Coordinates of C-alpha atoms in Angstrom, one line a residue:
M20 CA -7.5 23.7 -17.5
T21 CA -4.6 21.5 -18.6
I22 CA -4.8 17.7 -19.1
S23 CA -2.7 17.2 -15.9
R24 CA -5.1 19.3 -13.9
R25 CA -8.1 17.4 -15.3
Q26 CA -6.4 14.1 -14.3
F27 CA -5.7 15.6 -10.8
A28 CA -9.3 16.8 -10.4
F29 CA -10.8 13.6 -11.6
T30 CA -8.8 11.5 -9.2
M31 CA -9.6 13.8 -6.3
L32 CA -13.4 13.7 -7.1
A33 CA -13.3 9.9 -7.4
S34 CA -11.6 9.7 -4.0
L35 CA -14.3 11.9 -2.5
G36 CA -17.0 9.9 -4.0
L37 CA -15.8 6.8 -2.2
M38 CA -16.1 8.3 1.2
S39 CA -19.8 7.5 1.5
S40 CA -19.2 3.8 0.9
I41 CA -16.4 2.7 3.1
W42 CA -18.3 -0.3 4.4
T43 CA -19.4 -2.9 1.9
N44 CA -22.0 -5.6 2.3
P45 CA -20.8 -9.1 3.3
V46 CA -21.4 -12.1 1.1
F47 CA -22.6 -15.0 3.3
A48 CA -21.7 -18.6 3.1
E49 CA -23.8 -20.5 5.6
D50 CA -21.9 -22.5 8.3
A51 CA -18.6 -21.6 6.7
P52 CA -15.8 -19.6 8.3
K53 CA -16.4 -15.8 8.4
V54 CA -13.4 -13.8 7.1
A55 CA -13.0 -10.0 7.4
L56 CA -10.7 -7.9 5.2
I57 CA -9.7 -4.6 6.8
M58 CA -7.8 -2.2 4.5
K59 CA -6.5 1.3 4.6
S60 CA -8.1 4.0 2.5
L61 CA -10.6 2.8 -0.1
A62 CA -10.0 6.2 -1.8
N63 CA -6.7 4.6 -2.9
E64 CA -7.1 2.6 -6.1
F65 CA -4.6 0.0 -4.8
F66 CA -7.0 -1.0 -2.0
Q67 CA -10.0 -1.0 -4.4
S68 CA -8.1 -3.5 -6.5
M69 CA -7.4 -5.6 -3.4
E70 CA -11.0 -5.6 -2.4
E71 CA -12.1 -6.6 -5.9
G72 CA -9.6 -9.5 -5.9
A73 CA -10.9 -10.7 -2.5
K74 CA -14.5 -10.5 -3.6
A75 CA -13.8 -12.4 -6.8
H76 CA -12.0 -15.1 -4.9
Q77 CA -14.9 -15.5 -2.4
K78 CA -17.4 -15.7 -5.2
E79 CA -15.5 -18.5 -6.8
N80 CA -15.3 -20.2 -3.3
A81 CA -18.7 -19.3 -1.9
A82 CA -19.2 -22.6 -0.1
Q83 CA -15.8 -22.3 1.6
Y84 CA -16.1 -18.9 3.5
S85 CA -18.1 -15.7 3.8
L86 CA -16.4 -12.3 3.4
V87 CA -16.9 -8.8 4.7
T88 CA -14.6 -6.0 3.5
N89 CA -14.1 -2.6 5.0
G90 CA -11.6 0.3 5.1
I91 CA -10.9 3.7 6.5
K92 CA -11.5 7.1 5.1
D93 CA -7.8 8.1 4.9
E94 CA -4.5 6.5 5.3
T95 CA -3.8 8.0 8.8
D96 CA -7.0 7.3 10.6
T97 CA -5.6 4.6 12.9
A98 CA -8.3 5.0 15.5
A99 CA -11.0 4.2 13.0
Q100 CA -9.2 1.1 11.8
I101 CA -8.9 -0.1 15.4
K102 CA -12.6 0.4 15.8
I103 CA -13.3 -1.6 12.7
L104 CA -11.1 -4.4 14.0
E105 CA -13.0 -4.4 17.3
Q106 CA -16.3 -4.5 15.5
M107 CA -15.2 -7.5 13.4
V108 CA -14.3 -9.3 16.6
A109 CA -17.7 -8.5 18.1
Q110 CA -19.3 -9.9 15.0
K111 CA -17.4 -13.2 15.7
V112 CA -15.5 -13.5 12.5
N113 CA -13.1 -16.4 12.4
A114 CA -10.2 -14.6 10.7
I115 CA -9.1 -11.1 9.9
M116 CA -6.8 -10.0 7.1
I117 CA -5.5 -6.5 7.9
A118 CA -3.4 -3.9 6.1
P119 CA -2.5 -1.8 9.1
A120 CA -2.5 2.0 9.0
D121 CA 0.2 2.0 11.6
S122 CA 2.8 -0.8 12.1
K123 CA 2.8 -0.5 16.0
A124 CA -0.5 1.1 17.0
L125 CA -2.6 -1.8 15.8
V126 CA -0.7 -4.5 17.7
P127 CA -2.6 -4.2 21.0
A128 CA -6.0 -4.5 19.2
I129 CA -4.7 -7.4 17.3
K130 CA -3.6 -9.1 20.5
A131 CA -7.1 -8.6 21.9
A132 CA -8.6 -10.2 18.8
V133 CA -6.3 -13.2 19.0
D134 CA -7.1 -13.6 22.7
K135 CA -10.7 -14.0 21.7
G136 CA -9.9 -16.8 19.2
V137 CA -9.7 -14.8 16.0
L138 CA -6.9 -15.7 13.6
V139 CA -5.1 -12.6 12.2
V140 CA -3.1 -12.4 9.0
N141 CA -1.1 -9.2 8.1
I142 CA -1.0 -8.0 4.5
D143 CA 0.5 -5.1 2.6
N144 CA 2.1 -3.2 5.5
Q145 CA 4.1 -5.3 7.9
L146 CA 3.5 -5.1 11.6
D147 CA 6.4 -4.1 13.8
Q148 CA 8.2 -7.2 14.9
D149 CA 9.4 -5.9 18.2
A150 CA 5.8 -4.8 19.1
L151 CA 4.5 -8.3 18.2
K152 CA 7.3 -9.9 20.2
D153 CA 6.4 -7.8 23.3
K154 CA 2.9 -9.3 23.0
G155 CA 4.1 -12.8 22.4
L156 CA 2.4 -12.8 19.0
V157 CA 3.2 -14.4 15.7
V158 CA 1.2 -12.8 12.9
P159 CA 1.9 -14.1 9.4
F160 CA 2.9 -11.4 6.9
V161 CA 1.8 -11.9 3.4
G162 CA 3.3 -9.4 1.0
P163 CA 6.3 -8.4 -1.1
D164 CA 9.8 -7.2 -0.2
N165 CA 9.0 -3.5 -0.3
R166 CA 12.7 -2.5 -0.1
A167 CA 13.6 -4.7 -3.1
G168 CA 10.6 -3.3 -5.1
A169 CA 11.5 0.3 -4.5
K170 CA 15.1 -0.5 -5.4
L171 CA 13.9 -1.8 -8.8
V172 CA 12.3 1.6 -9.5
G173 CA 15.2 3.6 -8.0
D174 CA 17.7 1.7 -10.1
Y175 CA 15.7 2.3 -13.3
V176 CA 15.4 6.0 -12.6
A177 CA 19.1 6.2 -11.7
K178 CA 20.1 5.0 -15.1
Q179 CA 18.6 8.2 -16.6
L180 CA 20.7 10.3 -14.2
K181 CA 24.4 11.0 -13.6
E182 CA 26.6 11.0 -10.5
G183 CA 25.9 13.9 -8.2
D184 CA 22.4 14.6 -9.5
K185 CA 19.8 15.5 -6.9
V186 CA 16.7 13.5 -6.1
A187 CA 13.9 13.8 -3.5
I188 CA 12.0 11.0 -1.8
I189 CA 8.3 11.3 -0.9
E190 CA 7.6 8.8 1.9
G191 CA 4.2 7.4 2.8
V192 CA 3.0 7.5 6.4
S193 CA 6.3 7.4 8.2
T194 CA 5.1 5.1 11.0
T195 CA 4.4 2.3 8.6
F196 CA 7.0 -0.4 7.8
N197 CA 6.3 -0.5 4.1
A198 CA 6.8 3.3 3.8
Q199 CA 10.1 3.0 5.7
Q200 CA 11.2 0.0 3.5
R201 CA 10.4 1.8 0.2
T202 CA 12.4 4.8 1.3
A203 CA 15.3 2.5 2.2
G204 CA 15.1 0.8 -1.2
Y205 CA 15.2 4.2 -3.0
K206 CA 18.2 5.2 -0.8
D207 CA 19.9 1.9 -1.7
A208 CA 19.6 2.6 -5.4
M209 CA 20.7 6.3 -5.1
E210 CA 23.7 5.4 -3.0
A211 CA 24.8 2.7 -5.5
A212 CA 24.5 5.2 -8.3
K213 CA 26.2 8.0 -6.3
I214 CA 23.2 10.3 -6.6
T215 CA 22.4 12.8 -3.8
V216 CA 19.2 12.5 -1.9
V217 CA 18.3 16.1 -0.8
G218 CA 15.5 15.1 1.5
V219 CA 12.7 12.7 2.6
Q220 CA 9.3 14.1 3.4
S221 CA 6.0 12.4 4.1
G222 CA 3.1 12.8 1.6
N223 CA 0.9 10.5 3.8
W224 CA 0.2 8.2 0.7
E225 CA -2.1 10.9 -0.7
I226 CA -2.2 12.7 -4.0
D227 CA -2.5 16.1 -2.4
G228 CA 0.4 15.3 0.0
G229 CA 2.6 14.3 -3.0
N230 CA 1.7 17.5 -4.8
K231 CA 2.6 19.8 -1.8
V232 CA 5.8 18.0 -0.9
T233 CA 7.0 18.0 -4.5
S234 CA 6.2 21.7 -4.9
A235 CA 8.3 22.4 -1.8
F236 CA 11.2 20.3 -3.0
L237 CA 11.2 22.1 -6.3
R238 CA 11.2 25.5 -4.7
E239 CA 14.1 24.6 -2.4
N240 CA 16.1 22.7 -5.1
P241 CA 15.8 24.4 -8.5
D242 CA 18.3 21.8 -9.9
L243 CA 16.3 18.8 -8.7
K244 CA 16.4 15.9 -11.2
A245 CA 14.0 13.3 -9.9
V246 CA 11.3 12.6 -7.4
L247 CA 10.8 9.0 -6.0
A248 CA 7.4 8.5 -4.5
G249 CA 6.4 5.7 -2.1
N250 CA 3.2 5.1 -3.9
D251 CA 1.5 6.0 -7.2
S252 CA -1.0 8.4 -5.5
M253 CA 1.8 10.6 -4.3
A254 CA 3.5 10.2 -7.7
I255 CA 0.4 11.5 -9.4
G256 CA 0.6 14.6 -7.1
A257 CA 4.3 14.9 -7.9
V258 CA 3.6 14.8 -11.7
A259 CA 1.0 17.6 -11.3
A260 CA 3.5 19.8 -9.3
I261 CA 6.2 19.3 -11.9
K262 CA 3.9 20.2 -14.7
A263 CA 2.7 23.3 -12.8
A264 CA 6.4 24.3 -12.3
G265 CA 7.1 23.9 -16.1
K266 CA 9.7 21.2 -15.5
V267 CA 8.2 18.3 -17.5
G268 CA 11.1 16.3 -18.9
T269 CA 13.5 18.0 -16.5
V270 CA 12.4 16.3 -13.3
L271 CA 11.7 12.5 -13.5
V272 CA 9.3 10.6 -11.3
G273 CA 9.2 7.1 -10.0
G274 CA 6.2 5.5 -8.2
Y275 CA 5.0 2.3 -6.6
D276 CA 1.8 0.1 -7.0
N277 CA 1.1 0.2 -10.7
I278 CA -2.5 1.5 -10.3
S279 CA -4.5 2.0 -13.5
A280 CA -4.5 5.8 -13.1
V281 CA -0.8 6.0 -13.8
K282 CA -0.9 4.1 -17.1
P283 CA -1.3 7.3 -19.2
L284 CA 1.5 8.9 -17.2
L285 CA 3.8 5.9 -18.0
T286 CA 2.8 6.2 -21.7
D287 CA 3.6 9.9 -22.0
G288 CA 6.7 9.7 -19.9
S289 CA 5.4 11.8 -17.0
L290 CA 6.0 8.8 -14.8
L291 CA 9.2 6.9 -15.6
A292 CA 8.6 3.7 -13.7
T293 CA 6.5 2.1 -10.9
A294 CA 6.4 -1.3 -9.1
D295 CA 3.6 -3.8 -9.3
Q296 CA 3.0 -5.7 -6.1
F297 CA -0.2 -7.3 -7.3
G298 CA -2.6 -5.8 -4.8
S299 CA -5.5 -7.8 -6.1
K300 CA -3.7 -11.0 -5.1
Q301 CA -2.4 -10.0 -1.7
A302 CA -5.7 -10.4 0.2
V303 CA -6.4 -13.6 -1.6
F304 CA -3.0 -15.1 -0.5
G305 CA -3.8 -13.9 3.1
I306 CA -7.3 -15.5 3.0
E307 CA -5.8 -18.8 1.8
V308 CA -3.3 -18.8 4.7
A309 CA -6.1 -18.2 7.2
L310 CA -8.4 -20.8 5.7
K311 CA -5.7 -23.4 5.8
A312 CA -5.0 -22.6 9.4
I313 CA -8.7 -22.9 10.2
A314 CA -8.9 -26.3 8.4
D315 CA -5.8 -27.6 10.1
K316 CA -7.0 -26.2 13.5
Q317 CA -3.9 -24.2 14.0
S318 CA -3.6 -21.5 16.7
Q319 CA -2.3 -18.0 15.9
N320 CA 1.3 -18.8 16.8
D321 CA 1.3 -22.1 14.8
M322 CA 1.0 -20.2 11.5
Q323 CA 4.0 -19.6 9.3
A324 CA 5.6 -16.2 9.9
Q325 CA 5.9 -14.9 6.4
V326 CA 4.7 -15.6 2.8
K327 CA 6.6 -13.6 0.2
T328 CA 4.7 -12.3 -2.8
D329 CA 6.0 -11.0 -6.1
V330 CA 6.9 -7.4 -7.0
V331 CA 8.1 -6.4 -10.5
L332 CA 9.3 -3.3 -12.3
V333 CA 6.8 -1.6 -14.7
T334 CA 7.7 0.9 -17.3
K335 CA 6.1 2.1 -20.6
D336 CA 7.8 -0.8 -22.3
S337 CA 6.4 -3.4 -20.0
K338 CA 3.9 -5.9 -21.4

């Protein structure tokens, strides 16, 4: 078994180990606002980091609010996420921070929550603005400019290539706004560098998805020069596929999220670059927006529409 396969197997086992603990115990602050954090897959290290950041913030501010965190088993289980949201409303939380699995499908459930007096703040993946408008909703989005972040990675990868080279893009769940924006950012960078995008395929944010899509791209495009993945989980899968095909150093990889699992890949050059969107802070920023709205007795539509957070390029030379 090669090092890359051990890395792949370890990550997959870690993911499976998380499936039995999707729900986490709430930390209570008596007579304080109750806040729920609803994430996507806790098998993804990015959301583990987000959860840890939120819990640390609540611990430091235990008298100010109580927190319950939860997530779904995989990135595409929209129905399960809607059920969690409905359960949080039934438990009479005051505010919900949500990283939606689908940018449109969650909107009706969010409208139902708001109608029952729950404040909702959108993090990570932006809800569809037309769908919100149709429901007469303003839901603050707290997160980075995903298109700009992906372009940072794409521009860096493009500097290692030449005009006319071929690259492939592995998209996240295609119905999510952040997946679409990251793909757009990669395309912006490739167009500016006059590099050819041979195709865009969804890897559903998963390691296995990234592996399968990359393997297919390599078979169909023997002269492929780079793979740009919408998150680091898919990038890990892409790296494994490239190693299996014996094309290490020939096909470059870019990712997004800067999870700890890719640090060795950055060091050895298997992953050329990623983007850090500071997942551990996103939920905290969202919680603070909600707590301020509660303190100021704001209604849902009184809250500010957007709070931009940072995103930066990360390479092996980053400090």
